[in-house]
Amino acid sequence: MDVFHKAALLTARIKVLRESGKTVGFVPTMGALHEGHLSLVRTCKQQNDFAVASIFVNPTQFNDANDLRRYPRMPEKDREMLESAGCDLLFMPEEKEVYPEPDTRRFDFGGLDSHMEGKHRPGHFNGVAQVVTRLFDIVCPHKAYFGLKDFQQLAIIKKITADLHYPVEIVSCPIVRESDGLAMSSRNRLLSEEERKQALILSESLFLAKKMKDRHTPQEIRKFVSDRLKAVAGVELEYFEIISGTSLLPVHTWGDKEEIIGCIAARVGKIRLIDNINFSL
Ligand code: AMP
């Protein structure tokens, strides 16, 4: 695996690969890698001649300075994990390589950001759009791989890729979970032993909600999940929404024409976790 710190060198290397007819897949990450990230890299490697990954903790997508400061960083272990997952090229830039000038661009997500993460983390998706478009400009991949764990992020990335005419195919990858059901996340390593147990309430509530679907309305399930989380000291629900997978707006009936997703965000102690479940599968 070759490691690049300079954007121009990576761009030049990928240009040569593309000109020789090779396909290039790309997995952007913020590091502190786990099996969820590695599953993206393995899929990327299966579907392309070359797998490129990036590790960059993007400051413009953090609306909370403490969250940015606390974000786990473990570059050496990340390198080893990527290499063993079959990654060919790794981009680990300094901030000025990604943003030579402050990025003042403002994106329009057509309302996809009006609920959930967009509402609770103002500016977050604008920062995500800034970094993803900058990375696409540097890497020029044929395909890019994103996890369904960040369902709203994936919908927003698909939209900006289409709106801005990037010739990049966005590939959605399934959520990877720990054996007890907790969705893997870099933030899980910040949980104490006690919080790690409490964090299970997120995935357990989603699995229960899905089981209730045939006998209950979305409204009843919303109440059930929110009451369940409110009953646990140390866990603070930010939202639980049952939404259309297309518009990302809350649904009031199950219908059968569109995908319906249950999305949850909660703080366990100081650590903010998200998860979701597809009610339509
Ligand atoms: P992050 O490093 O958190 O920015 O995540 C980088 C990519 O990995 C994003 O596309 C995430 O959606 C994806 N990802 C993170 N956790 C998981 C998981 N548990 N399962 C699948 N994909 C994930």
XYZ file of N, CA, C and O and ligand atoms in Angstrom, residues 28-31 34 36-37 40 71 145-147 149-150 153 174-176 183-184, ligand 1:
103
model
N -13.787 7.045 1.552
C -13.378 8.118 2.474
C -13.713 7.756 3.915
O -14.803 7.249 4.185
N -12.800 8.020 4.824
C -13.052 7.751 6.251
C -12.407 8.848 7.103
O -11.592 9.631 6.615
N -12.762 8.816 8.397
C -12.099 9.709 9.365
C -11.176 8.905 10.280
O -10.757 9.397 11.333
N -10.870 7.669 9.894
C -9.920 6.877 10.676
C -10.537 6.245 11.908
O -11.752 6.167 12.036
N -12.645 0.326 11.952
C -13.205 -0.918 12.492
C -13.705 -1.737 11.317
O -13.576 -1.322 10.157
N -16.554 -2.145 10.085
C -17.494 -1.437 9.193
C -16.738 -0.778 8.045
O -17.078 -0.934 6.867
N -15.678 -0.049 8.395
C -14.852 0.594 7.360
C -14.215 -0.462 6.455
O -14.175 -0.313 5.238
N -16.243 -1.864 3.689
C -16.311 -0.959 2.527
C -15.072 -1.145 1.645
O -15.161 -1.203 0.417
N -12.253 13.173 19.056
C -12.407 12.139 18.027
C -11.173 11.233 18.026
O -10.034 11.722 17.976
N -17.602 4.485 -2.004
C -18.297 3.549 -1.112
C -18.635 4.231 0.210
O -17.751 4.804 0.860
N -19.925 4.159 0.584
C -20.378 4.788 1.829
C -21.278 3.807 2.576
O -21.977 2.991 1.969
N -21.284 3.912 3.917
C -22.044 2.983 4.749
C -23.464 3.467 4.984
O -23.701 4.661 5.195
N -24.950 2.988 7.579
C -24.989 3.420 8.981
C -25.317 4.919 9.061
O -26.023 5.366 9.957
N -24.755 5.688 8.101
C -25.035 7.129 8.037
C -26.051 7.352 6.910
O -25.706 7.847 5.842
N -26.607 10.888 5.512
C -25.383 11.319 4.812
C -25.311 10.707 3.411
O -24.986 11.387 2.435
N -23.917 -2.219 3.519
C -24.728 -2.504 4.712
C -24.036 -2.159 6.034
O -22.799 -2.109 6.102
N -24.858 -1.961 7.050
C -24.337 -1.652 8.395
C -23.664 -2.892 8.977
O -24.257 -3.970 8.969
N -22.464 -2.736 9.487
C -21.779 -3.843 10.182
C -21.962 -3.624 11.687
O -21.755 -2.508 12.185
N -24.223 -1.079 16.452
C -23.612 -0.694 15.169
C -22.175 -0.262 15.419
O -21.904 0.523 16.347
N -21.248 -0.776 14.620
C -19.849 -0.373 14.815
C -19.698 1.116 14.527
O -20.310 1.644 13.611
P -16.445 7.683 9.281
O -15.016 7.293 9.442
O -17.269 7.537 10.521
O -16.619 9.000 8.580
O -17.060 6.599 8.288
C -16.511 6.370 7.021
C -17.462 5.511 6.228
O -17.646 4.264 6.905
C -18.852 6.141 6.064
O -19.326 5.896 4.748
C -19.667 5.400 7.096
O -21.039 5.331 6.786
C -19.044 4.015 7.037
N -19.307 3.275 8.273
C -19.054 3.680 9.547
N -19.503 2.753 10.426
C -20.038 1.741 9.697
C -20.674 0.501 10.012
N -20.842 0.115 11.263
N -21.109 -0.270 8.987
C -20.940 0.131 7.699
N -20.359 1.285 7.327
C -19.915 2.080 8.309
